[in-house]
Short mmCIF file of C-alpha atoms and ligand atoms in Angstrom, two decimals:
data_model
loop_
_atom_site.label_atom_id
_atom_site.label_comp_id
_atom_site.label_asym_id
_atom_site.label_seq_id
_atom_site.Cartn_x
_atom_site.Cartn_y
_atom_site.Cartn_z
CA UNK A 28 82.83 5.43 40.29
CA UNK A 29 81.77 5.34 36.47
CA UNK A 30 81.01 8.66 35.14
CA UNK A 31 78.34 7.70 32.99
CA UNK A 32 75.80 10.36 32.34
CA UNK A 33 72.63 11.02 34.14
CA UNK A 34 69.57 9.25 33.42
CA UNK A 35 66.11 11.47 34.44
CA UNK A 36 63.44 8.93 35.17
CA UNK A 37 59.63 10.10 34.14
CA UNK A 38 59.00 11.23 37.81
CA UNK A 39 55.43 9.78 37.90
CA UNK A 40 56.70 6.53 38.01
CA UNK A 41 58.75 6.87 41.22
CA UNK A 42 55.82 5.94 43.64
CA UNK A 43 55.87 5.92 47.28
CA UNK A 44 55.94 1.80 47.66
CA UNK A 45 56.94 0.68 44.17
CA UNK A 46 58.40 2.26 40.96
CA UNK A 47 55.48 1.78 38.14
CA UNK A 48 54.54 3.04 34.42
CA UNK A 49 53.45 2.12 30.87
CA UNK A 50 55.49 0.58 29.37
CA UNK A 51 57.30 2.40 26.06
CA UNK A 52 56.07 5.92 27.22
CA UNK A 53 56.78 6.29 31.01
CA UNK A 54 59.08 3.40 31.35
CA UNK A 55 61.77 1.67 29.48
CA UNK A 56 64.20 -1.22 29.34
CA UNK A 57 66.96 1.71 29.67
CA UNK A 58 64.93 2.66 32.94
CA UNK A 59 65.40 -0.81 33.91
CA UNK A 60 69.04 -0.61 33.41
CA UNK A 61 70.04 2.96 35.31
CA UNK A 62 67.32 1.11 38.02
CA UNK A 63 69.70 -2.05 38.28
CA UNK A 64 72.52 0.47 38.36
CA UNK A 65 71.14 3.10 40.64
CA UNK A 66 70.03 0.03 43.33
CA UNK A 67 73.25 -1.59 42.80
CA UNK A 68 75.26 1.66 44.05
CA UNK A 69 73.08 2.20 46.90
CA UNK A 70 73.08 -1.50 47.91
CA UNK A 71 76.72 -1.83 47.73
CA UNK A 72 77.25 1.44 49.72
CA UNK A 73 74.96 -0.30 52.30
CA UNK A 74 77.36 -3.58 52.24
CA UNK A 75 75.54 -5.75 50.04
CA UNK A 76 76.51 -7.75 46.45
CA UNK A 77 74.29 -10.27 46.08
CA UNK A 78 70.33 -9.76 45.01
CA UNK A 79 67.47 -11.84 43.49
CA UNK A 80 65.46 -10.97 40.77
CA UNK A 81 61.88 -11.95 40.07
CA UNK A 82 59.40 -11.09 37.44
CA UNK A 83 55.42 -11.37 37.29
CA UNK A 84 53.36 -12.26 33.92
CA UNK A 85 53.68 -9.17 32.18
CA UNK A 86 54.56 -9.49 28.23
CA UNK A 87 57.09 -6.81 29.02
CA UNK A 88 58.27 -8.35 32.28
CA UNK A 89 61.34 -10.61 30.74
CA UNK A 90 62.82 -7.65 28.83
CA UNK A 91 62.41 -5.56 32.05
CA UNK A 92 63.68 -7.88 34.13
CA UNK A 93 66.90 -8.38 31.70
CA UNK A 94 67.75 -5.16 31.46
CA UNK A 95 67.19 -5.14 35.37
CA UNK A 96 69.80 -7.82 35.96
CA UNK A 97 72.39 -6.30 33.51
CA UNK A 98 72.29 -3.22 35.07
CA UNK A 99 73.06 -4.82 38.32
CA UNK A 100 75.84 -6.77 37.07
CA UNK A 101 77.46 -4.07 35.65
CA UNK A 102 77.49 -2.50 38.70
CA UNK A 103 79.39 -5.33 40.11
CA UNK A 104 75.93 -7.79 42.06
CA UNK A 105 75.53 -11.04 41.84
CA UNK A 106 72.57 -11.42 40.57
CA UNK A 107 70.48 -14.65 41.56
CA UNK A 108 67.51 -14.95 38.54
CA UNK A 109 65.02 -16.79 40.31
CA UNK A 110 62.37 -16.91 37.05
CA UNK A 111 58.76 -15.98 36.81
CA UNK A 112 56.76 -16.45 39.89
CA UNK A 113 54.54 -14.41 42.05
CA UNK A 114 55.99 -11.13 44.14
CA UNK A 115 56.04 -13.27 47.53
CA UNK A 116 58.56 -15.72 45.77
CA UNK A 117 60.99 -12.74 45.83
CA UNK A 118 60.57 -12.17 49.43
CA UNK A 119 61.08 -15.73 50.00
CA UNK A 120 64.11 -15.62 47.45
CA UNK A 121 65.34 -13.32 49.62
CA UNK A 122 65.49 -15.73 52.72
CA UNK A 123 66.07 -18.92 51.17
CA UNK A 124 68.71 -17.44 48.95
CA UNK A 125 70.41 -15.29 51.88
CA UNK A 126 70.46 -12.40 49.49
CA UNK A 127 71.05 -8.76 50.18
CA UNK A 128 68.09 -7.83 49.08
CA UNK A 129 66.27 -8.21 45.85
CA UNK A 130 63.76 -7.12 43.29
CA UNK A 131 60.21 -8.15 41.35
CA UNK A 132 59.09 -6.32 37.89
CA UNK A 133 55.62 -6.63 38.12
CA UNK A 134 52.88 -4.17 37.49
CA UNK A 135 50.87 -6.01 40.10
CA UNK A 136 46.91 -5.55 39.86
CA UNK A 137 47.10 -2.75 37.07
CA UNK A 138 46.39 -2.87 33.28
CA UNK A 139 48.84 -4.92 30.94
CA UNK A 140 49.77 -1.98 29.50
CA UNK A 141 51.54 -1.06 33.38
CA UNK A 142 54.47 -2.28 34.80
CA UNK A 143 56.97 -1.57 37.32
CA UNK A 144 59.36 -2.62 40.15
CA UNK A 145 59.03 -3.94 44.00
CA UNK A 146 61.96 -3.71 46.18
CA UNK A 147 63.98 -5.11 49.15
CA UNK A 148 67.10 -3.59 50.59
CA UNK A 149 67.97 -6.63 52.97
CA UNK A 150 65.42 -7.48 54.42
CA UNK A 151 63.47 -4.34 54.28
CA UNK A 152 60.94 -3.08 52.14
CA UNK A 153 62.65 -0.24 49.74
CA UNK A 154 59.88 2.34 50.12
CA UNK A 155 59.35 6.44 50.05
CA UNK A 156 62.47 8.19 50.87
CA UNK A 157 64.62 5.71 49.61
CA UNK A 158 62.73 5.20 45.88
CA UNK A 159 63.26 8.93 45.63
CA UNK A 160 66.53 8.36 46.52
CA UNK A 161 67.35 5.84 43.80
CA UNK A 162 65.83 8.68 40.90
CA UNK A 163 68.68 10.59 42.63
CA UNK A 164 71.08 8.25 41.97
CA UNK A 165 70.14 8.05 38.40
CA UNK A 166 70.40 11.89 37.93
CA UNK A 167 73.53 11.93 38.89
CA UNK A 168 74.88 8.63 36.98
CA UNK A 169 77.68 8.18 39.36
CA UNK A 170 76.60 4.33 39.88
CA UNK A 171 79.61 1.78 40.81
CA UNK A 172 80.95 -0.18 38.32
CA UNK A 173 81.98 -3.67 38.85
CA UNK A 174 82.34 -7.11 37.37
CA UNK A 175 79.08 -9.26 38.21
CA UNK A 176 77.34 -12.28 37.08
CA UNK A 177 73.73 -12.99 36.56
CA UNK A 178 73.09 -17.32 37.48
CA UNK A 179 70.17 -19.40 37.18
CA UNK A 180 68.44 -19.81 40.43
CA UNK A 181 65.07 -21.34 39.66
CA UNK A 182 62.78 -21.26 43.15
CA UNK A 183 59.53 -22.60 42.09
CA UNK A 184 59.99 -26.22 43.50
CA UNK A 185 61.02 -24.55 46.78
CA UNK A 186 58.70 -21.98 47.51
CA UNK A 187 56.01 -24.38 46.32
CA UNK A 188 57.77 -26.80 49.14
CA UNK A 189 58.47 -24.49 51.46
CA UNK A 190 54.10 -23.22 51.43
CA UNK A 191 52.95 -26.53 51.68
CA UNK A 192 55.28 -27.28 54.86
CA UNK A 193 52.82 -25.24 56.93
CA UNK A 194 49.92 -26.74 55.67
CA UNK A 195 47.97 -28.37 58.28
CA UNK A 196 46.29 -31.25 57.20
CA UNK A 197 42.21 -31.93 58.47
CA UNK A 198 39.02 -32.07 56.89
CA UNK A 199 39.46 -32.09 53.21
CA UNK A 200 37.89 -29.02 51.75
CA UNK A 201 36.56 -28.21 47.87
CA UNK A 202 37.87 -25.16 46.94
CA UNK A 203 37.69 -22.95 43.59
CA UNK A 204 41.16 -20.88 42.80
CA UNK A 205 41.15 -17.62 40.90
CA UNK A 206 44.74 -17.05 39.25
CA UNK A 207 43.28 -14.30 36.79
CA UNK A 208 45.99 -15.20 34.83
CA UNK A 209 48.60 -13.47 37.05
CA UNK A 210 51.80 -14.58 38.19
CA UNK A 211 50.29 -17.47 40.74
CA UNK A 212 49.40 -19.67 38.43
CA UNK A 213 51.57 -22.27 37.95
CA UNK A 214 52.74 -22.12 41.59
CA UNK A 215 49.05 -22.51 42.66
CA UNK A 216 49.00 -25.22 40.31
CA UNK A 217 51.99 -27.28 41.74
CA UNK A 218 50.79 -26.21 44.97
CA UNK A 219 47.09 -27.48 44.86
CA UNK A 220 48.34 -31.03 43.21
CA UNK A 221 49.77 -31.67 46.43
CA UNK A 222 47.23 -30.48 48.82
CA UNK A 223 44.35 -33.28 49.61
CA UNK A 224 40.52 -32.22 48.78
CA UNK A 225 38.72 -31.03 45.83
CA UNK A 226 40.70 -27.98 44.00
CA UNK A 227 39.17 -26.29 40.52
CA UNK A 228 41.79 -23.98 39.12
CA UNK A 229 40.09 -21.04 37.35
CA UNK A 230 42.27 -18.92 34.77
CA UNK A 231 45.90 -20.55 35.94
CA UNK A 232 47.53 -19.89 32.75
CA UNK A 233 49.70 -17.08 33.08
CA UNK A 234 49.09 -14.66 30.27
CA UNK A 235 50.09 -10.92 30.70
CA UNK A 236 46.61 -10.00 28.78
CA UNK A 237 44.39 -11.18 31.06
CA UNK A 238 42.20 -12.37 29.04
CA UNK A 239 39.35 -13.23 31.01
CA UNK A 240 39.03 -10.38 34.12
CA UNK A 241 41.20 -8.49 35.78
CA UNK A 242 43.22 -9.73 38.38
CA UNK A 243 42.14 -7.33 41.12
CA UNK A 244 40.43 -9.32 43.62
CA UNK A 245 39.24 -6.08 45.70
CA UNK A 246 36.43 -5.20 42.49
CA UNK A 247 33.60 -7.03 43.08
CA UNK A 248 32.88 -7.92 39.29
CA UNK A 249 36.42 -9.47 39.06
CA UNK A 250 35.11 -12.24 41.44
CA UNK A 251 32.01 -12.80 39.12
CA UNK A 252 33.50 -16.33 37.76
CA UNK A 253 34.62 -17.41 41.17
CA UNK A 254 31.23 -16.96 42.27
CA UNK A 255 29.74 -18.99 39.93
CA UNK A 256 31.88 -21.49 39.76
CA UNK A 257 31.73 -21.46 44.06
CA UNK A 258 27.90 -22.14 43.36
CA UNK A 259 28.00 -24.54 40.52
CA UNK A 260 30.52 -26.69 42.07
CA UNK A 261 29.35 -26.29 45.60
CA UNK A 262 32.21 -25.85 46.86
CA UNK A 263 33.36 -24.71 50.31
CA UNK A 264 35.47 -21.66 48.90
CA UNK A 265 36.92 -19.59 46.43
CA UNK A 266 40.11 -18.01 46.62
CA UNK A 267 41.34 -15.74 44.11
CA UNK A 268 44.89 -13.49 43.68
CA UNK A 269 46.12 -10.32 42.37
CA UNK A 270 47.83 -10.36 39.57
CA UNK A 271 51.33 -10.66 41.37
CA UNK A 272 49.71 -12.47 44.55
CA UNK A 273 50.47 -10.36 47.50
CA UNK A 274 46.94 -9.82 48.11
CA UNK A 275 44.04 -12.26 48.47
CA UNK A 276 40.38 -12.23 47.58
CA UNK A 277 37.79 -14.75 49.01
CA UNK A 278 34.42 -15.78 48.71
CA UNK A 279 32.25 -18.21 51.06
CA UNK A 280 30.02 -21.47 50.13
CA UNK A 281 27.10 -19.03 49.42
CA UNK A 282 29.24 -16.91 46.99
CA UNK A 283 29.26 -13.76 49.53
CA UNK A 284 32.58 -11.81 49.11
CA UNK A 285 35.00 -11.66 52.01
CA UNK A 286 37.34 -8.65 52.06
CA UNK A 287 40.64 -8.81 54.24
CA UNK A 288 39.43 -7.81 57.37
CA UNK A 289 36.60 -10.41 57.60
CA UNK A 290 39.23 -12.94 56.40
CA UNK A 291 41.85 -11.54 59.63
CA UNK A 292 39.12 -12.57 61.88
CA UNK A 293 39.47 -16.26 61.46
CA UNK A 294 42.95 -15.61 61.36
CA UNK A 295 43.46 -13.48 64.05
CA UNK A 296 41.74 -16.09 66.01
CA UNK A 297 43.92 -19.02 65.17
CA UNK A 298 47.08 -16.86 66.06
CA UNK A 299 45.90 -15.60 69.31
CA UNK A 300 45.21 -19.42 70.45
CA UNK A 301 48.65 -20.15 69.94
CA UNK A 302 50.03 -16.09 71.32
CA UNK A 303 48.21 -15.20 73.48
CA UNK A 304 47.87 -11.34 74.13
CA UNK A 305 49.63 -10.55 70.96
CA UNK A 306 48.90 -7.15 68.80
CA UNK A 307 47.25 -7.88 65.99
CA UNK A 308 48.04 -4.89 63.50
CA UNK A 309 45.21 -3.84 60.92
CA UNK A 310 45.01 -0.32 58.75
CA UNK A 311 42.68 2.14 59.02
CA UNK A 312 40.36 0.90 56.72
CA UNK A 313 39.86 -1.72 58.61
CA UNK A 314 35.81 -2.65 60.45
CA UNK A 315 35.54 -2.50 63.74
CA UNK A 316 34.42 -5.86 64.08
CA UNK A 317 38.06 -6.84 63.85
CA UNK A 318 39.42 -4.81 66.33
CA UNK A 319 36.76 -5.45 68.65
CA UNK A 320 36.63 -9.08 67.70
CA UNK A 321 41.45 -8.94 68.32
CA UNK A 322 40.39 -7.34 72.00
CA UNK A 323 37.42 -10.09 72.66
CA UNK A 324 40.02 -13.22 71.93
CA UNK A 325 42.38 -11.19 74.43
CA UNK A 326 44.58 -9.74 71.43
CA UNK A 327 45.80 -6.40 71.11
CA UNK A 328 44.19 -4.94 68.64
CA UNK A 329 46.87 -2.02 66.49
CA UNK A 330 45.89 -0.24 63.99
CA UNK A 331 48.20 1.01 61.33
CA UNK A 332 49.02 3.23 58.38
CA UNK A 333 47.53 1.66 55.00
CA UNK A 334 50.18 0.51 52.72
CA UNK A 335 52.08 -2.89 52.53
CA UNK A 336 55.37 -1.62 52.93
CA UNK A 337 53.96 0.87 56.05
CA UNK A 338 52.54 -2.25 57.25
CA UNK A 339 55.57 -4.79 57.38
CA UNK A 340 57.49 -1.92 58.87
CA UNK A 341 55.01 -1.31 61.98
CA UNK A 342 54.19 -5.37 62.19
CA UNK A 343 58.18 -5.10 63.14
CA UNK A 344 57.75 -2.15 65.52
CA UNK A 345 55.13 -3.93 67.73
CA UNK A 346 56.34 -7.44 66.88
CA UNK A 347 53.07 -8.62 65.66
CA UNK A 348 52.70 -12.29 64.43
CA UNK A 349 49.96 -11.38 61.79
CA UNK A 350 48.91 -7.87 60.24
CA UNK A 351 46.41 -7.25 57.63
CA UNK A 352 44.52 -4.79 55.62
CA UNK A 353 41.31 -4.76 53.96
CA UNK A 354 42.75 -4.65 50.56
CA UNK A 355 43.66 -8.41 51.08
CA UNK A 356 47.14 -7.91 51.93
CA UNK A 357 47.72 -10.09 55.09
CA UNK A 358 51.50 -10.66 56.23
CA UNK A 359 51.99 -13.53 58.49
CA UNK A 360 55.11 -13.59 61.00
CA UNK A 361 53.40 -16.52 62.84
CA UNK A 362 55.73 -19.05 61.82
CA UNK A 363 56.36 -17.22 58.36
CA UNK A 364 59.01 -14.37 57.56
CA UNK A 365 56.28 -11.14 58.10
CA UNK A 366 55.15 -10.51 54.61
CA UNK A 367 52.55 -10.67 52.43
CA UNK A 368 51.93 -13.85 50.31
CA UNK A 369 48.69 -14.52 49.71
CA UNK A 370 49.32 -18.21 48.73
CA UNK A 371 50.23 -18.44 52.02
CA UNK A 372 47.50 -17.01 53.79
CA UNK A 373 45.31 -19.39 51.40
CA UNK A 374 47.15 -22.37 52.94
CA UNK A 375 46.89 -21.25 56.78
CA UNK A 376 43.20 -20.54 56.16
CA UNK A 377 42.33 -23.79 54.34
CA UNK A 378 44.46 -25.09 57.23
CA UNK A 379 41.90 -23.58 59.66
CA UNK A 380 38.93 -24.33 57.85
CA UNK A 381 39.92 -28.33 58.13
CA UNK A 382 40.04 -28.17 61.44
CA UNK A 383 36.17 -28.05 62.42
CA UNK A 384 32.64 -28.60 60.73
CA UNK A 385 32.84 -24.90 60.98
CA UNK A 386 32.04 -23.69 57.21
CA UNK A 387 33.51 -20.40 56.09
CA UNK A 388 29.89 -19.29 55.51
CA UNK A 389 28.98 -20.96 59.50
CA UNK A 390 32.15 -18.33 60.25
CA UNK A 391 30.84 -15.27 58.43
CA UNK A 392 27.49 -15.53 59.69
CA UNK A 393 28.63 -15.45 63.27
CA UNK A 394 30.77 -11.96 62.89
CA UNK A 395 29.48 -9.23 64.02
CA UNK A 396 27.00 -7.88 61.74
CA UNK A 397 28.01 -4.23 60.27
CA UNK A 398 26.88 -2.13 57.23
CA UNK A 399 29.31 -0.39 55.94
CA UNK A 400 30.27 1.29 52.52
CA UNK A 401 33.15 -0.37 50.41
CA UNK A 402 36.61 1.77 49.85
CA UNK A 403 35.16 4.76 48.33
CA UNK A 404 37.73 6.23 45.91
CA UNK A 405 37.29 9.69 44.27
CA UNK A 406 39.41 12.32 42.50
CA UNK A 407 41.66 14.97 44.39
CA UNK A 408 44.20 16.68 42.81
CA UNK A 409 47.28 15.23 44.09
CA UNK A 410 49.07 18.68 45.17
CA UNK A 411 45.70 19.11 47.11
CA UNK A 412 44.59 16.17 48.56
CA UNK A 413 46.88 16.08 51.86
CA UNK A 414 45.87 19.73 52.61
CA UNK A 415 42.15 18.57 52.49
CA UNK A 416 42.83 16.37 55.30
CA UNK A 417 44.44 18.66 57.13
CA UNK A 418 41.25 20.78 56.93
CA UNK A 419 38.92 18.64 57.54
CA UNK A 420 41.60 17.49 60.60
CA UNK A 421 41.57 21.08 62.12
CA UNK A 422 37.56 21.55 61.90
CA UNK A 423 37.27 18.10 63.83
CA UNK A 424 39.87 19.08 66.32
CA UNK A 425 37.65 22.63 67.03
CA UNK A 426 34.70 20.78 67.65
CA UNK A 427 36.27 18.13 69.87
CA UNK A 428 35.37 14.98 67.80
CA UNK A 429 36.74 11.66 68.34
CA UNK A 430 39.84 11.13 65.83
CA UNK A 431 41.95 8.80 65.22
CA UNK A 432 44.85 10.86 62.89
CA UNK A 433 47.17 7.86 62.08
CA UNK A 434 46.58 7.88 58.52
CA UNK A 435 43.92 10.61 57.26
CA UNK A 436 41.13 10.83 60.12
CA UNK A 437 38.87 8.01 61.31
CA UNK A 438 36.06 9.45 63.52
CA UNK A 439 34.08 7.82 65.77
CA UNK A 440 30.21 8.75 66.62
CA UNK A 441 27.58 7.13 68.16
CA UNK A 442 26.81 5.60 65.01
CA UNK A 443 30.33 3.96 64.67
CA UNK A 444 33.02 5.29 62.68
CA UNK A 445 33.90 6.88 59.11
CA UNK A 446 37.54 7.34 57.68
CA UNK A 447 39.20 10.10 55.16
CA UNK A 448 42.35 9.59 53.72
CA UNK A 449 44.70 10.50 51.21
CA UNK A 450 45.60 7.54 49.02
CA UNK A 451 49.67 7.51 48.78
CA UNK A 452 50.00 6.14 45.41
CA UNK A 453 46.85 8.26 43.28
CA UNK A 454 45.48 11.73 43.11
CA UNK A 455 42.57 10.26 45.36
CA UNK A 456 40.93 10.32 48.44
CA UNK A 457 39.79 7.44 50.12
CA UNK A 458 36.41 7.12 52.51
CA UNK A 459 34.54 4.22 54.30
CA UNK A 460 32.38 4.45 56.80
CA UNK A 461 30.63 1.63 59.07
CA UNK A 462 27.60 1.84 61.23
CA UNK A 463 25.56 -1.18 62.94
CA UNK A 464 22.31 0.28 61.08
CA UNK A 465 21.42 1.84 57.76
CA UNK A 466 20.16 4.89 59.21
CA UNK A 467 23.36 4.89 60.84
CA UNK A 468 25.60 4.65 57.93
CA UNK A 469 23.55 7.63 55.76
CA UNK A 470 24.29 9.73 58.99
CA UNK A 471 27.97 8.76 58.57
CA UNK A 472 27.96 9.39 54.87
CA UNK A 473 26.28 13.27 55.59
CA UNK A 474 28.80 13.86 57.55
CA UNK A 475 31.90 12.56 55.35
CA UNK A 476 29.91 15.21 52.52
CA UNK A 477 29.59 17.54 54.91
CA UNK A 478 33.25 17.84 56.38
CA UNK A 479 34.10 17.84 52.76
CA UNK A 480 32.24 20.60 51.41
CA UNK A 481 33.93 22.61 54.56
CA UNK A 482 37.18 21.73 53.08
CA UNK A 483 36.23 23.39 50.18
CA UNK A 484 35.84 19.84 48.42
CA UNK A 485 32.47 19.26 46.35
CA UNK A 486 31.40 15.36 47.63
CA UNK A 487 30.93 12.68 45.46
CA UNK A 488 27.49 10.97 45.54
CA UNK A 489 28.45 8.36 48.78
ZN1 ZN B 19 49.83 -7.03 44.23
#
């Protein structure tokens, strides 16, 4: 044990699925050290000495990522540094590699400004407990020292290999890709040279600025250029990433937006041909139309907590070959190690899509027609926000409603459903409610306001 001093980390930026700040005022390269330190201790003290380490586009990510590594080699790891790439490449690091576990700086969807870390401990991902665990650690400063070594491990040309071995190969397709200038880009670019059809690359130069729109496929007016360029090509798709591609955005020929739960139908149905009877696992967010949609094809349909790392731990708890939220996170176990890379999910889709005449726009039109809100975000004190579920919880339990409590409350009516939730990762709650009618949904929506302002909660304007 080194008896180095404590090191306090700003405690906003220990999150409950990822560490994240701004750079130079909540987080440092000397965070990034004590991290490699602090994850190095409890790794070893788990067994473990060898880790990956990955880093998205972010201007800051190289320093970050160095002072990551050397941190982790001082503390006696052998530190594989597999090179910029999206988050997925670490998880796949982590396979291909055999590592103990390992660890992406990447500030994912949020301004350049932002960065931060995502974790593994084995095979696991490090989440909750354990982050707060690691600002422990680096209180206390009693890391293990050791003598490590930091090699060159570049994984580009395999993961690239290793996404196109489960392509399946039909119908050649025209397809528009939105990189937004994140961390896909040159993997989708190596990736799309050898796939066969028609592929326009939109924004594939990684640049940590992002210049051109945000790379947050779940905001409508980040798909804007995909649209377009959908239209003006007229081409079958678009496909578009988060900035560190573990979640996916779609639109169809017509240039209509498809969020993650549409996508899991088509999914979901590919899966179930080949397991039959097997959960499918979704998050609360989720439409109906998938779960009813899972039960129809003769799945089970699960649903789940909201949150990637909640979500690859429960897809391993029911042993479910494909999971998915609407957020455009979809982890595939089918085949695949039960994660979420959403160049993968690209690949099985356009793998689907070849199969048939069937256009993704043919698809969407025959789902179940719903109306339904988007994710509605809107302030709540964080020190608050769990106790307004609980309220709201306890006045729907008097009156006998229909809950679901797995993650906030989802509530089913006559009219369909609406959720509340407390988001784990921002002083906000979350809503979304789904009806088959219009006059349906605004019933919903009263409600939602309604529930809220007996919570002692003004509403927002639903
Ligand atoms: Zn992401």
């Amino acid at each position: 044990m080194s008896h180095a001093a404590g090191h306090v980390f700003n405690p906003t930026i220990l999150r409950e699925y990822d560490i994240r700040g701004i750079v130079g005022e909540t987080l440092t390269a000397a965070d990034a050290h004590v991290l490699g330190q602090a994850y190095a201790t409890m790794l070893r003290a788990a067994g473990g000495r060898k880790v990956c380490v990955g880093f998205d586009g972010r201007l800051s990510s190289p320093e970050l990522a160095r002072a990551l590594a050397d941190g982790l080699k001082r503390s006696g790891i052998e530190v594989l540094w597999i090179g910029r790439g999206p988050t997925p490449m670490m998880y796949f690091a982590v396979y291909h590699l055999a590592t103990d576990g390992g660890l992406q700086v990447t500030g994912s969807h949020n301004p350049p400004s932002h960065n931060g870390f995502k974790m593994m401990l084995g095979k696991k991902p490090l989440y909750g407990a354990q982050i707060q665990e690691l600002g422990q650690l680096a209180a206390e400063g009693g890391f293990t020292d050791g003598q490590g070594v930091i090699r060159e491990a570049p994984l580009l040309d395999a993961y690239v290999d290793r996404l196109v071995q489960d392509f399946r190969p039909g119908r050649p397709l025209s397809v528009v890709w939105d990189a937004g200038n994140g961390a896909t880009g040159e993997a989708l670019g190596a990736l799309t040279a050898r796939l066969p059809g028609r592929h326009k690359l939109l924004f594939a130069d990684i640049d940590g600025r992002f210049p051109n729109h945000h790379p947050d496929p779940t905001v409508a007016a980040n798909l804007a250029d995909l649209i377009a360029a959908v239209r003006g090509e007229g081409a079958d798709l678009g496909i578009a990433f988060d900035g560190d591609g573990d979640r996916i955005g779609a639109v169809d020929g017509r240039g209509r937006i498809m969020f993650g739960d549409q996508l899991m139908q088509i999914l979901a149905a590919d899966v179930l041909a080949r397991h039959p009877g097997a959960p499918i696992l979704a998050d609360v967010k989720t439409s109906q139309a998938l779960f009813d949609e899972i039960e129809r094809l003769g799945g089970r349909a699960v649903m789940g907590k909201t949150g990637h790392s909640l979500m690859k731990t429960a897809m391993v708890e029911f042993g479910a070959p494909l999971a998915g939220e609407m957020s455009g996170h979809i982890f595939y176990a089918d085949g695949f190690y039960g994660y979420d890379d959403a160049l993968y999910v690209a690949i099985r889709l356009l793998g689907i899509l070849g199969q048939d005449d069937l256009s993704l726009a043919e698809r969407r039109n025959r789902m179940a027609p719903m109306v339904n809100t988007p994710e509605l975000r809107f302030d709540c004190p964080d020190e608050q926000k769990f106790a307004v579920i609980d309220r709201v919880k306890a006045g729907l339990a008097a009156e006998g409603a229909a809950v679901n409590a797995i993650d906030g409350v989802r509530v089913t009516t006559a009219d369909g459903w609406w959720l509340l939730r407390a988001s784990n990762t921002q002083a906000v709650l979350v809503a979304r409610a789904e009806a088959r009618d219009q006059a349906g949904l605004e019933r919903l929506k009263q409600q939602i306001s309604a529930k809220l302002r007996a919570a002692g909660v003004e509403p927002p304007q639903l």
